[in-house]
CSV table of N, CA and C and ligand atoms in Angstrom, one decimal:
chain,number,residue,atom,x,y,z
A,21,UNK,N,-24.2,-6.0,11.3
A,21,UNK,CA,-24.8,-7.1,10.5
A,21,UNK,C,-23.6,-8.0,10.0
A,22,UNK,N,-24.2,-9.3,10.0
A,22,UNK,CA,-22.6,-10.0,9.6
A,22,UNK,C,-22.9,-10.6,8.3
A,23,UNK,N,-21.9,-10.9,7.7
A,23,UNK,CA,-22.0,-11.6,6.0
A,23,UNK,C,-23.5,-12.4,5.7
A,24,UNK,N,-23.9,-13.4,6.5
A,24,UNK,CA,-24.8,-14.3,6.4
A,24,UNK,C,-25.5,-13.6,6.2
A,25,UNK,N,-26.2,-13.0,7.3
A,25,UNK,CA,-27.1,-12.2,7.5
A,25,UNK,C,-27.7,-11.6,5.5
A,26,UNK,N,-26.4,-10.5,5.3
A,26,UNK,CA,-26.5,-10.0,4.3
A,26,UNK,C,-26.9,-10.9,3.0
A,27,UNK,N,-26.4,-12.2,3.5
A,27,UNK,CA,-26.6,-13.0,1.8
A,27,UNK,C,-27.8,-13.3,2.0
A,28,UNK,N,-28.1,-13.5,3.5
A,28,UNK,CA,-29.5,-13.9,3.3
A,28,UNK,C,-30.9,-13.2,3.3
A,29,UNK,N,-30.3,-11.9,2.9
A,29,UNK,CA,-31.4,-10.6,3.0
A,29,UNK,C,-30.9,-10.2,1.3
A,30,UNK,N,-30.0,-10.9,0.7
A,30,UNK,CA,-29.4,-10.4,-0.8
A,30,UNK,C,-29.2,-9.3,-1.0
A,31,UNK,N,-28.7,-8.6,0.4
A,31,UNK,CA,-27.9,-7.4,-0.2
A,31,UNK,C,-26.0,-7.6,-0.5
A,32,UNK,N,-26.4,-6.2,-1.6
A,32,UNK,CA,-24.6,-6.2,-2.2
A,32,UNK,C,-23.8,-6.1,-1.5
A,33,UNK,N,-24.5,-5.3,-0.4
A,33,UNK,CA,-22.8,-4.6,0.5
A,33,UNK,C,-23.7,-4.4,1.9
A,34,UNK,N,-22.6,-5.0,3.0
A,34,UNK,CA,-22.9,-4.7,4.0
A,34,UNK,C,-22.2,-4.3,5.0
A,35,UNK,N,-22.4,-3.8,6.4
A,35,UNK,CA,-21.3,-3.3,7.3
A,35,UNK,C,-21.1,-4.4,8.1
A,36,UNK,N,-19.9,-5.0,8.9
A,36,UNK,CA,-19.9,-5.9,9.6
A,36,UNK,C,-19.9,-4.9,11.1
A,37,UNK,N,-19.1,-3.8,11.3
A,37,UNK,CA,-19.1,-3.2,12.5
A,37,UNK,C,-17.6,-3.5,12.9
A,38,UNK,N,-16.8,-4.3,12.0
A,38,UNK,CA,-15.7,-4.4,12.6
A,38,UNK,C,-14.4,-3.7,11.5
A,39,UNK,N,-13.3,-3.4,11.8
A,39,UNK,CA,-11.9,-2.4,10.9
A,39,UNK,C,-11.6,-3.5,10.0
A,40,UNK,N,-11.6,-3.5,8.5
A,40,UNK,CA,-10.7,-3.7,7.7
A,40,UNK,C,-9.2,-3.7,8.2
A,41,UNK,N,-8.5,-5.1,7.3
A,41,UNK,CA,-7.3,-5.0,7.5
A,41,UNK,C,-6.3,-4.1,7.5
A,42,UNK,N,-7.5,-3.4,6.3
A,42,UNK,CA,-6.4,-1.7,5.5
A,42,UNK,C,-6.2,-0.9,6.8
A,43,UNK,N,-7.4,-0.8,7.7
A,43,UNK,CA,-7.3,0.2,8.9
A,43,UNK,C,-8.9,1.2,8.7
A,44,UNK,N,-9.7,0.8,7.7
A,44,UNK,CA,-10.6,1.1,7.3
A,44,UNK,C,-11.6,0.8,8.5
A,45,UNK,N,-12.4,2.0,9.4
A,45,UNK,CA,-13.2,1.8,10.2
A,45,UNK,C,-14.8,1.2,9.9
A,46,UNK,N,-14.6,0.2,10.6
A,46,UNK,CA,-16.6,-0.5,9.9
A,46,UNK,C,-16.8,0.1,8.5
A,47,UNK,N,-16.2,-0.6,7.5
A,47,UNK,CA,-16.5,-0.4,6.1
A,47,UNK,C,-17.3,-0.8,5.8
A,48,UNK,N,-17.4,-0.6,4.5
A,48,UNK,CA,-19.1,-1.4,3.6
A,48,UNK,C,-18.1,-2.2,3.1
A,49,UNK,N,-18.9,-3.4,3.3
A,49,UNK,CA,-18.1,-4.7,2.5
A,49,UNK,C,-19.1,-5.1,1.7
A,50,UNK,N,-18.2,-6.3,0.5
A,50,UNK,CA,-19.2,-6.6,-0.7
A,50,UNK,C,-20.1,-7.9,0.0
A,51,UNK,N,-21.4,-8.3,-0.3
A,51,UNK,CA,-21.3,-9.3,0.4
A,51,UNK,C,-20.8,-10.6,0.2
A,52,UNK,N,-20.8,-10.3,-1.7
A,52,UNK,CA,-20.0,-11.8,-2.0
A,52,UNK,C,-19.0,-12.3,-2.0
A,53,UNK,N,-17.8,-11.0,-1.8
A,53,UNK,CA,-17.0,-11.6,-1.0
A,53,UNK,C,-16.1,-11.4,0.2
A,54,UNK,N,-17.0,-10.4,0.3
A,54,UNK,CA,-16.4,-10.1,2.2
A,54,UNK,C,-15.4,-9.3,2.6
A,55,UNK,N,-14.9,-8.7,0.9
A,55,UNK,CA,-13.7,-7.6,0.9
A,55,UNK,C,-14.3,-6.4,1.3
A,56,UNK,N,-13.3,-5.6,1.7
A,56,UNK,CA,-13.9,-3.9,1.9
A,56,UNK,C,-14.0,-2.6,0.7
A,57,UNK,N,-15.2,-2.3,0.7
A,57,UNK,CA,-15.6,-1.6,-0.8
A,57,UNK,C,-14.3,-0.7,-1.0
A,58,UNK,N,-14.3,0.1,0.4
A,58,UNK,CA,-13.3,1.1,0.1
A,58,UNK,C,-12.6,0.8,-0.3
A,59,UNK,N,-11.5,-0.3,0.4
A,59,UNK,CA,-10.1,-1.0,-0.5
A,59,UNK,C,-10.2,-0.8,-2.0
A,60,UNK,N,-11.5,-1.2,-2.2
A,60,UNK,CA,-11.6,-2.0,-3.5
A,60,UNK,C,-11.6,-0.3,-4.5
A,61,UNK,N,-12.1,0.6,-4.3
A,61,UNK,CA,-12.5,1.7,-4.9
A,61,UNK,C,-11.2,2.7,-4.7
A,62,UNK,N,-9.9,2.3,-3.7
A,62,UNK,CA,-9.0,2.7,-4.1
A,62,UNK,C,-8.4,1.9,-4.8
A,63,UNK,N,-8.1,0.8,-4.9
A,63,UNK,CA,-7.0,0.1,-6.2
A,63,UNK,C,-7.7,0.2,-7.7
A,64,UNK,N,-8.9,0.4,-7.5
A,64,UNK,CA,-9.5,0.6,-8.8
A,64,UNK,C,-10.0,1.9,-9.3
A,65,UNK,N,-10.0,2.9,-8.5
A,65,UNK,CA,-10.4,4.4,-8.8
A,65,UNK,C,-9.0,4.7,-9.5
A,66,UNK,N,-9.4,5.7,-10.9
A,66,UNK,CA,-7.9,6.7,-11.2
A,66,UNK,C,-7.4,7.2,-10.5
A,67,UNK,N,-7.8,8.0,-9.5
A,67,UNK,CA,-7.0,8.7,-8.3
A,67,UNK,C,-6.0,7.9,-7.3
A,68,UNK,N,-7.0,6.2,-7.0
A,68,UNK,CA,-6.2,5.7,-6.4
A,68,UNK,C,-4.6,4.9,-7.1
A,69,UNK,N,-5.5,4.2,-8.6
A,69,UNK,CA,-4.0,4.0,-9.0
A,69,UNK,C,-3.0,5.0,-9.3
A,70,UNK,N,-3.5,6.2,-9.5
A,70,UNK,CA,-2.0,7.3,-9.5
A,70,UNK,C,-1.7,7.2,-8.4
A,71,UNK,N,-2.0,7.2,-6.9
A,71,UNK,CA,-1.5,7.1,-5.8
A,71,UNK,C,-0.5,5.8,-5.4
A,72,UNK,N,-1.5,4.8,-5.8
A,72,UNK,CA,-0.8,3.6,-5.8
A,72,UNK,C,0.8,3.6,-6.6
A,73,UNK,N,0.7,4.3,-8.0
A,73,UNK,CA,1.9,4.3,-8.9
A,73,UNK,C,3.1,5.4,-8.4
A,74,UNK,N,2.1,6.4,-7.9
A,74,UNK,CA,2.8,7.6,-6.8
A,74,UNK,C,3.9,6.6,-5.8
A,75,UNK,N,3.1,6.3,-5.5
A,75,UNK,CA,4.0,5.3,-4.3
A,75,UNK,C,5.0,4.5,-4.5
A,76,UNK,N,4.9,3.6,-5.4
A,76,UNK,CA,5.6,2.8,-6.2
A,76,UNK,C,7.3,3.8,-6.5
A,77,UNK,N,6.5,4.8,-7.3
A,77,UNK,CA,7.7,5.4,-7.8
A,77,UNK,C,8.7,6.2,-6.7
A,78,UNK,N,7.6,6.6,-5.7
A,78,UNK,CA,8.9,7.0,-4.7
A,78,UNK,C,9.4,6.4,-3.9
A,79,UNK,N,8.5,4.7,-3.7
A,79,UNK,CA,10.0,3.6,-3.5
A,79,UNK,C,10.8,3.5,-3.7
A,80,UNK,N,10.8,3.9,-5.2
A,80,UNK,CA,12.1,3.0,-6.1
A,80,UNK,C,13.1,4.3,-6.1
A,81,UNK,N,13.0,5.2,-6.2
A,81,UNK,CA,13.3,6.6,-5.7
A,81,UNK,C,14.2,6.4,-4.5
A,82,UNK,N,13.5,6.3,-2.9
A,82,UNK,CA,14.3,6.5,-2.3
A,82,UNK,C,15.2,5.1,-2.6
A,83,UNK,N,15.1,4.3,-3.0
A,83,UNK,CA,16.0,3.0,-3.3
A,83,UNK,C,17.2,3.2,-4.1
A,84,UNK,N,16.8,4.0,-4.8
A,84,UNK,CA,17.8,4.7,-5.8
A,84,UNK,C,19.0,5.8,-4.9
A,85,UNK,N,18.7,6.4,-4.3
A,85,UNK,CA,19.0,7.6,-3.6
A,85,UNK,C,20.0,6.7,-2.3
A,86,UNK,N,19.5,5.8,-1.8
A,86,UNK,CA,19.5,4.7,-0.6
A,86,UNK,C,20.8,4.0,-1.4
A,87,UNK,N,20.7,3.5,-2.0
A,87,UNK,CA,21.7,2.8,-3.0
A,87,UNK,C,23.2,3.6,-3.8
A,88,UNK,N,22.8,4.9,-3.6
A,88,UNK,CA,23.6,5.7,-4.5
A,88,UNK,C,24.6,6.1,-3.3
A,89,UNK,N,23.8,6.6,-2.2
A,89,UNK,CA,24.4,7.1,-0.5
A,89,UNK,C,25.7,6.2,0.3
A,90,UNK,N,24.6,4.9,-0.4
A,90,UNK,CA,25.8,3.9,0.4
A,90,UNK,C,27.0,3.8,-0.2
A,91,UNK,N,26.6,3.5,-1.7
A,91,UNK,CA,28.0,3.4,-2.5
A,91,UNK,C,28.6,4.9,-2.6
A,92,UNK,N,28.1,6.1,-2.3
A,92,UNK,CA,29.2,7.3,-1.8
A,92,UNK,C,30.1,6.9,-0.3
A,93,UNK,N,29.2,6.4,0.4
A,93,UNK,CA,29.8,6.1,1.8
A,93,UNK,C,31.1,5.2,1.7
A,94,UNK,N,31.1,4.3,0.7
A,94,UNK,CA,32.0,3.4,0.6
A,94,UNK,C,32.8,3.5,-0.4
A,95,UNK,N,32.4,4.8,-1.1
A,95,UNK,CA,33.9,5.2,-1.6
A,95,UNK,C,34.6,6.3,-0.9
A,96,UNK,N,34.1,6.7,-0.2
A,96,UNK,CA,34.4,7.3,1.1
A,96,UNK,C,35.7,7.0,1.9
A,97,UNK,N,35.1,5.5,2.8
A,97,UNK,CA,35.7,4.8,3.6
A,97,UNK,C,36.9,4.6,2.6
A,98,UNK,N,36.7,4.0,1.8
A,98,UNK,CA,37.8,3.4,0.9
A,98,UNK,C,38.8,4.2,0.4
A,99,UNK,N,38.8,5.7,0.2
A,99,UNK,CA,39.2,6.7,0.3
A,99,UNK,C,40.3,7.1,1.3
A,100,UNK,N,39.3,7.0,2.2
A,100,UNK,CA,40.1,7.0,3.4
A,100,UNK,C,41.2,6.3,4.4
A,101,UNK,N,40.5,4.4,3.8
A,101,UNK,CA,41.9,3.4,3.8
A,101,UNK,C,43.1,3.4,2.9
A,102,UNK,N,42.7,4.2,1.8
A,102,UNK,CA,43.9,4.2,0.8
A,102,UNK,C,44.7,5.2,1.0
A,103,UNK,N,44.3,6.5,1.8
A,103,UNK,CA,44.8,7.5,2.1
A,103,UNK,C,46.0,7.2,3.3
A,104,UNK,N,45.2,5.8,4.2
A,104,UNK,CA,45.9,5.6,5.5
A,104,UNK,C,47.1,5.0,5.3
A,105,UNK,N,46.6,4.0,4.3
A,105,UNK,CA,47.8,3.2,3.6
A,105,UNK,C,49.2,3.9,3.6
A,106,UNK,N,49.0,4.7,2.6
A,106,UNK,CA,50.0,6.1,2.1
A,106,UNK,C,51.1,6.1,3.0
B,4,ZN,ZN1,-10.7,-1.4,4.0
């Protein structure tokens, strides 16, 4: 069924038959505005935003870790030019 269809039968949610951007197979979409429910019921369910914040934090996490590695690596190197110096 495609959006039209659905507004013009006034239902809330309809399938179109085709994957959300998320990767969401033939979702129920809203009809008014054409988003995918599920999407919508993870950014806004508690489970999904701990997930969502889950994620966030172990961004910033490995960016931390990522950032801390390099600057060992380069005191490393640097280490090792001052050593050459010698
Ligand atoms: Zn989706």
């Amino acid at each position: 069924m495609n959006r039209k269809t659905a507004l013009e039968l006034g239902l809330k949610t309809y399938t179109s038959g085709t994957d959300c951007k998320h990767g969401h197979k033939s979702p129920e979409r809203y009809t008014s505005t054409g988003s995918c429910v599920q999407r919508h019921r993870e950014i806004y369910s508690p489970r999904g935003y701990q997930r969502a914040k889950q994620a966030k934090t172990a961004r910033a996490v490995q960016t931390v870790v990522l950032s801390f590695a390099t600057g060992s690596l380069l005191a490393v190197a640097l280490l090792v030019l001052w050593r050459a110096a010698q």
